[in-house]
PDB file of C-alpha atoms in Angstrom:
ATOM      1  CA  MET A 104      -5.699  -1.410   0.162  1.00 53.00           C
ATOM      2  CA  ALA A 105      -4.777  -3.522  -2.840  1.00 52.00           C
ATOM      3  CA  ASP A 106      -4.195  -6.479  -0.483  1.00 56.00           C
ATOM      4  CA  LEU A 107      -7.854  -6.224   0.525  1.00 56.00           C
ATOM      5  CA  GLY A 108      -8.931  -6.010  -3.110  1.00 52.00           C
ATOM      6  CA  LEU A 109     -10.127  -2.468  -2.588  1.00 54.00           C
ATOM      7  CA  TRP A 110      -8.440  -0.803  -5.536  1.00 55.00           C
ATOM      8  CA  GLN A 111      -9.158  -3.351  -8.213  1.00 56.00           C
ATOM      9  CA  GLU A 112     -12.460  -2.637  -9.924  1.00 59.00           C
ATOM     10  CA  PRO A 113     -14.480  -1.695  -6.863  1.00 68.00           C
ATOM     11  CA  ARG A 114     -17.991  -3.038  -6.867  1.00 78.00           C
ATOM     12  CA  PRO A 115     -20.649  -1.795  -4.494  1.00 84.00           C
ATOM     13  CA  LEU A 116     -21.378  -4.574  -2.029  1.00 87.00           C
ATOM     14  CA  LYS A 117     -24.665  -5.466  -0.415  1.00 94.00           C
ATOM     15  CA  PRO A 118     -25.018  -4.652   3.316  1.00 96.00           C
ATOM     16  CA  SER A 119     -23.867  -8.012   4.724  1.00 96.00           C
ATOM     17  CA  PHE A 120     -20.633  -7.958   2.719  1.00 95.00           C
ATOM     18  CA  HIS A 121     -20.150  -4.235   3.358  1.00 95.00           C
ATOM     19  CA  LEU A 122     -20.213  -4.879   7.101  1.00 97.00           C
ATOM     20  CA  LEU A 123     -17.615  -7.640   6.734  1.00 96.00           C
ATOM     21  CA  GLN A 124     -15.478  -5.280   4.679  1.00 94.00           C
ATOM     22  CA  VAL A 125     -15.761  -2.680   7.475  1.00 97.00           C
ATOM     23  CA  ILE A 126     -14.240  -5.289   9.810  1.00 97.00           C
ATOM     24  CA  GLU A 127     -11.435  -5.935   7.301  1.00 94.00           C
ATOM     25  CA  VAL A 128     -10.637  -2.215   7.053  1.00 95.00           C
ATOM     26  CA  LEU A 129     -10.655  -1.775  10.836  1.00 97.00           C
ATOM     27  CA  THR A 130      -8.455  -4.836  11.289  1.00 96.00           C
ATOM     28  CA  ARG A 131      -5.985  -3.688   8.661  1.00 93.00           C
ATOM     29  CA  TYR A 132      -5.752   0.019   9.514  1.00 94.00           C
ATOM     30  CA  GLY A 133      -6.762  -0.008  13.149  1.00 96.00           C
ATOM     31  CA  TRP A 134      -9.877   0.874  15.069  1.00 97.00           C
ATOM     32  CA  CYS A 135     -10.229   4.110  16.996  1.00 96.00           C
ATOM     33  CA  GLN A 136     -12.692   6.038  19.086  1.00 95.00           C
ATOM     34  CA  SER A 137     -13.674   9.727  19.046  1.00 92.00           C
ATOM     35  CA  PHE A 138     -12.527  10.271  15.438  1.00 93.00           C
ATOM     36  CA  ASP A 139     -13.881   9.080  12.105  1.00 94.00           C
ATOM     37  CA  PHE A 140     -10.224   9.153  10.994  1.00 94.00           C
ATOM     38  CA  SER A 141      -7.435   9.498  13.552  1.00 94.00           C
ATOM     39  CA  PRO A 142      -4.207  11.382  12.818  1.00 94.00           C
ATOM     40  CA  THR A 143      -2.429   7.993  12.605  1.00 93.00           C
ATOM     41  CA  GLY A 144      -4.870   6.548  10.025  1.00 92.00           C
ATOM     42  CA  ARG A 145      -7.079   4.503  12.307  1.00 96.00           C
ATOM     43  CA  MET A 146     -10.839   4.625  11.781  1.00 97.00           C
ATOM     44  CA  CYS A 147     -14.026   4.183  13.725  1.00 97.00           C
ATOM     45  CA  ILE A 148     -16.952   2.252  12.257  1.00 97.00           C
ATOM     46  CA  ARG A 149     -18.407   5.348  10.598  1.00 97.00           C
ATOM     47  CA  GLY A 150     -14.993   6.343   9.235  1.00 96.00           C
ATOM     48  CA  ALA A 151     -14.511   2.913   7.662  1.00 97.00           C
ATOM     49  CA  GLN A 152     -17.957   3.142   6.087  1.00 97.00           C
ATOM     50  CA  THR A 153     -17.212   6.621   4.742  1.00 96.00           C
ATOM     51  CA  PHE A 154     -13.928   5.383   3.315  1.00 93.00           C
ATOM     52  CA  LEU A 155     -15.597   2.405   1.619  1.00 93.00           C
ATOM     53  CA  GLU A 156     -18.373   4.564   0.199  1.00 93.00           C
ATOM     54  CA  SER A 157     -15.897   7.146  -1.125  1.00 90.00           C
ATOM     55  CA  THR A 158     -13.963   4.428  -2.950  1.00 87.00           C
ATOM     56  CA  GLY A 159     -17.077   2.927  -4.565  1.00 89.00           C
ATOM     57  CA  HIS A 160     -17.370  -0.184  -2.415  1.00 89.00           C
ATOM     58  CA  VAL A 161     -20.868   0.559  -1.135  1.00 93.00           C
ATOM     59  CA  THR A 162     -23.716   2.756  -2.311  1.00 93.00           C
ATOM     60  CA  ALA A 163     -25.294   5.313   0.012  1.00 94.00           C
ATOM     61  CA  ILE A 164     -28.492   3.240   0.037  1.00 95.00           C
ATOM     62  CA  ASP A 165     -26.758  -0.030   0.961  1.00 96.00           C
ATOM     63  CA  ARG A 166     -24.622   1.776   3.522  1.00 96.00           C
ATOM     64  CA  GLU A 167     -27.809   3.043   5.181  1.00 97.00           C
ATOM     65  CA  LYS A 168     -29.242  -0.488   5.135  1.00 97.00           C
ATOM     66  CA  ALA A 169     -26.040  -1.707   6.813  1.00 98.00           C
ATOM     67  CA  VAL A 170     -26.405   1.021   9.434  1.00 98.00           C
ATOM     68  CA  ASN A 171     -29.975  -0.121  10.092  1.00 98.00           C
ATOM     69  CA  TYR A 172     -28.771  -3.694  10.643  1.00 98.00           C
ATOM     70  CA  LEU A 173     -26.062  -2.424  12.964  1.00 98.00           C
ATOM     71  CA  GLN A 174     -28.596  -0.372  14.908  1.00 98.00           C
ATOM     72  CA  SER A 175     -30.919  -3.397  15.099  1.00 98.00           C
ATOM     73  CA  GLN A 176     -28.089  -5.556  16.436  1.00 98.00           C
ATOM     74  CA  LEU A 177     -27.291  -2.951  19.075  1.00 98.00           C
ATOM     75  CA  ALA A 178     -30.983  -2.851  20.060  1.00 98.00           C
ATOM     76  CA  CYS A 179     -30.890  -6.655  20.459  1.00 97.00           C
ATOM     77  CA  GLN A 180     -28.006  -6.094  22.894  1.00 96.00           C
ATOM     78  CA  GLY A 181     -30.059  -3.546  24.825  1.00 96.00           C
ATOM     79  CA  VAL A 182     -28.145  -0.544  23.490  1.00 96.00           C
ATOM     80  CA  ASN A 183     -30.301   2.468  22.698  1.00 96.00           C
ATOM     81  CA  MET A 184     -27.844   4.885  21.100  1.00 96.00           C
ATOM     82  CA  ARG A 185     -26.463   5.627  17.667  1.00 96.00           C
ATOM     83  CA  PHE A 186     -23.709   3.251  16.598  1.00 96.00           C
ATOM     84  CA  TRP A 187     -21.042   5.957  16.439  1.00 95.00           C
ATOM     85  CA  GLU A 188     -21.850   6.999  20.005  1.00 96.00           C
ATOM     86  CA  TRP A 189     -21.700   3.355  21.097  1.00 97.00           C
ATOM     87  CA  ASN A 190     -18.354   2.980  19.267  1.00 96.00           C
ATOM     88  CA  ASP A 191     -16.895   5.661  21.544  1.00 95.00           C
ATOM     89  CA  LEU A 192     -17.919   4.115  24.877  1.00 96.00           C
ATOM     90  CA  SER A 193     -14.830   3.703  27.028  1.00 95.00           C
ATOM     91  CA  GLN A 194     -15.611   0.068  27.875  1.00 95.00           C
ATOM     92  CA  ASN A 195     -15.675  -1.008  24.215  1.00 95.00           C
ATOM     93  CA  THR A 196     -12.855  -3.042  22.740  1.00 96.00           C
ATOM     94  CA  PHE A 197     -12.134  -3.826  19.133  1.00 97.00           C
ATOM     95  CA  ARG A 198     -13.131  -7.469  19.704  1.00 97.00           C
ATOM     96  CA  GLY A 199     -16.543  -6.364  20.977  1.00 96.00           C
ATOM     97  CA  VAL A 200     -17.005  -3.964  18.085  1.00 97.00           C
ATOM     98  CA  GLU A 201     -15.964  -6.668  15.640  1.00 98.00           C
ATOM     99  CA  ALA A 202     -18.433  -9.154  17.159  1.00 98.00           C
ATOM    100  CA  THR A 203     -21.308  -6.677  16.937  1.00 98.00           C
ATOM    101  CA  ILE A 204     -20.556  -5.781  13.314  1.00 98.00           C
ATOM    102  CA  SER A 205     -20.261  -9.491  12.469  1.00 98.00           C
ATOM    103  CA  ALA A 206     -23.629 -10.218  14.118  1.00 98.00           C
ATOM    104  CA  ALA A 207     -25.191  -7.345  12.145  1.00 98.00           C
ATOM    105  CA  SER A 208     -23.711  -8.830   8.957  1.00 98.00           C
ATOM    106  CA  ASP A 209     -25.227 -12.216   9.823  1.00 98.00           C
ATOM    107  CA  MET A 210     -28.600 -10.543  10.375  1.00 97.00           C
ATOM    108  CA  ALA A 211     -28.362  -8.806   6.987  1.00 97.00           C
ATOM    109  CA  SER A 212     -27.377 -12.056   5.294  1.00 96.00           C
ATOM    110  CA  ARG A 213     -30.344 -13.914   6.816  1.00 97.00           C
ATOM    111  CA  ASN A 214     -32.584 -11.223   5.324  1.00 96.00           C
ATOM    112  CA  GLY A 215     -31.068 -11.555   1.861  1.00 95.00           C
ATOM    113  CA  ASP A 216     -29.070  -8.351   2.145  1.00 95.00           C
TER     114      ASP A 216
END
């Protein structure tokens, strides 16, 4: 985690940066489905967000804003389900998940978040 700067004076990040940090965590520790935290240390989107919130890298309010941007991005893609349910769809790949989170981050950034 120190390599990602996650142990050195954590600062809560705004939603756009939080979403990018979720991608960094998933890239570093591995993405999974069906578990927030897998037995081997991989995480799903929600697990990565929980981890970042528990270590002081996002506030509950900004995490919820990030979730709203993620849900909005999924709606733009025609997906009408909660992001953690979408994460677990068998046809999803990490690259697709990464692209959706990145697009949600871009949306948040355009809105000043």
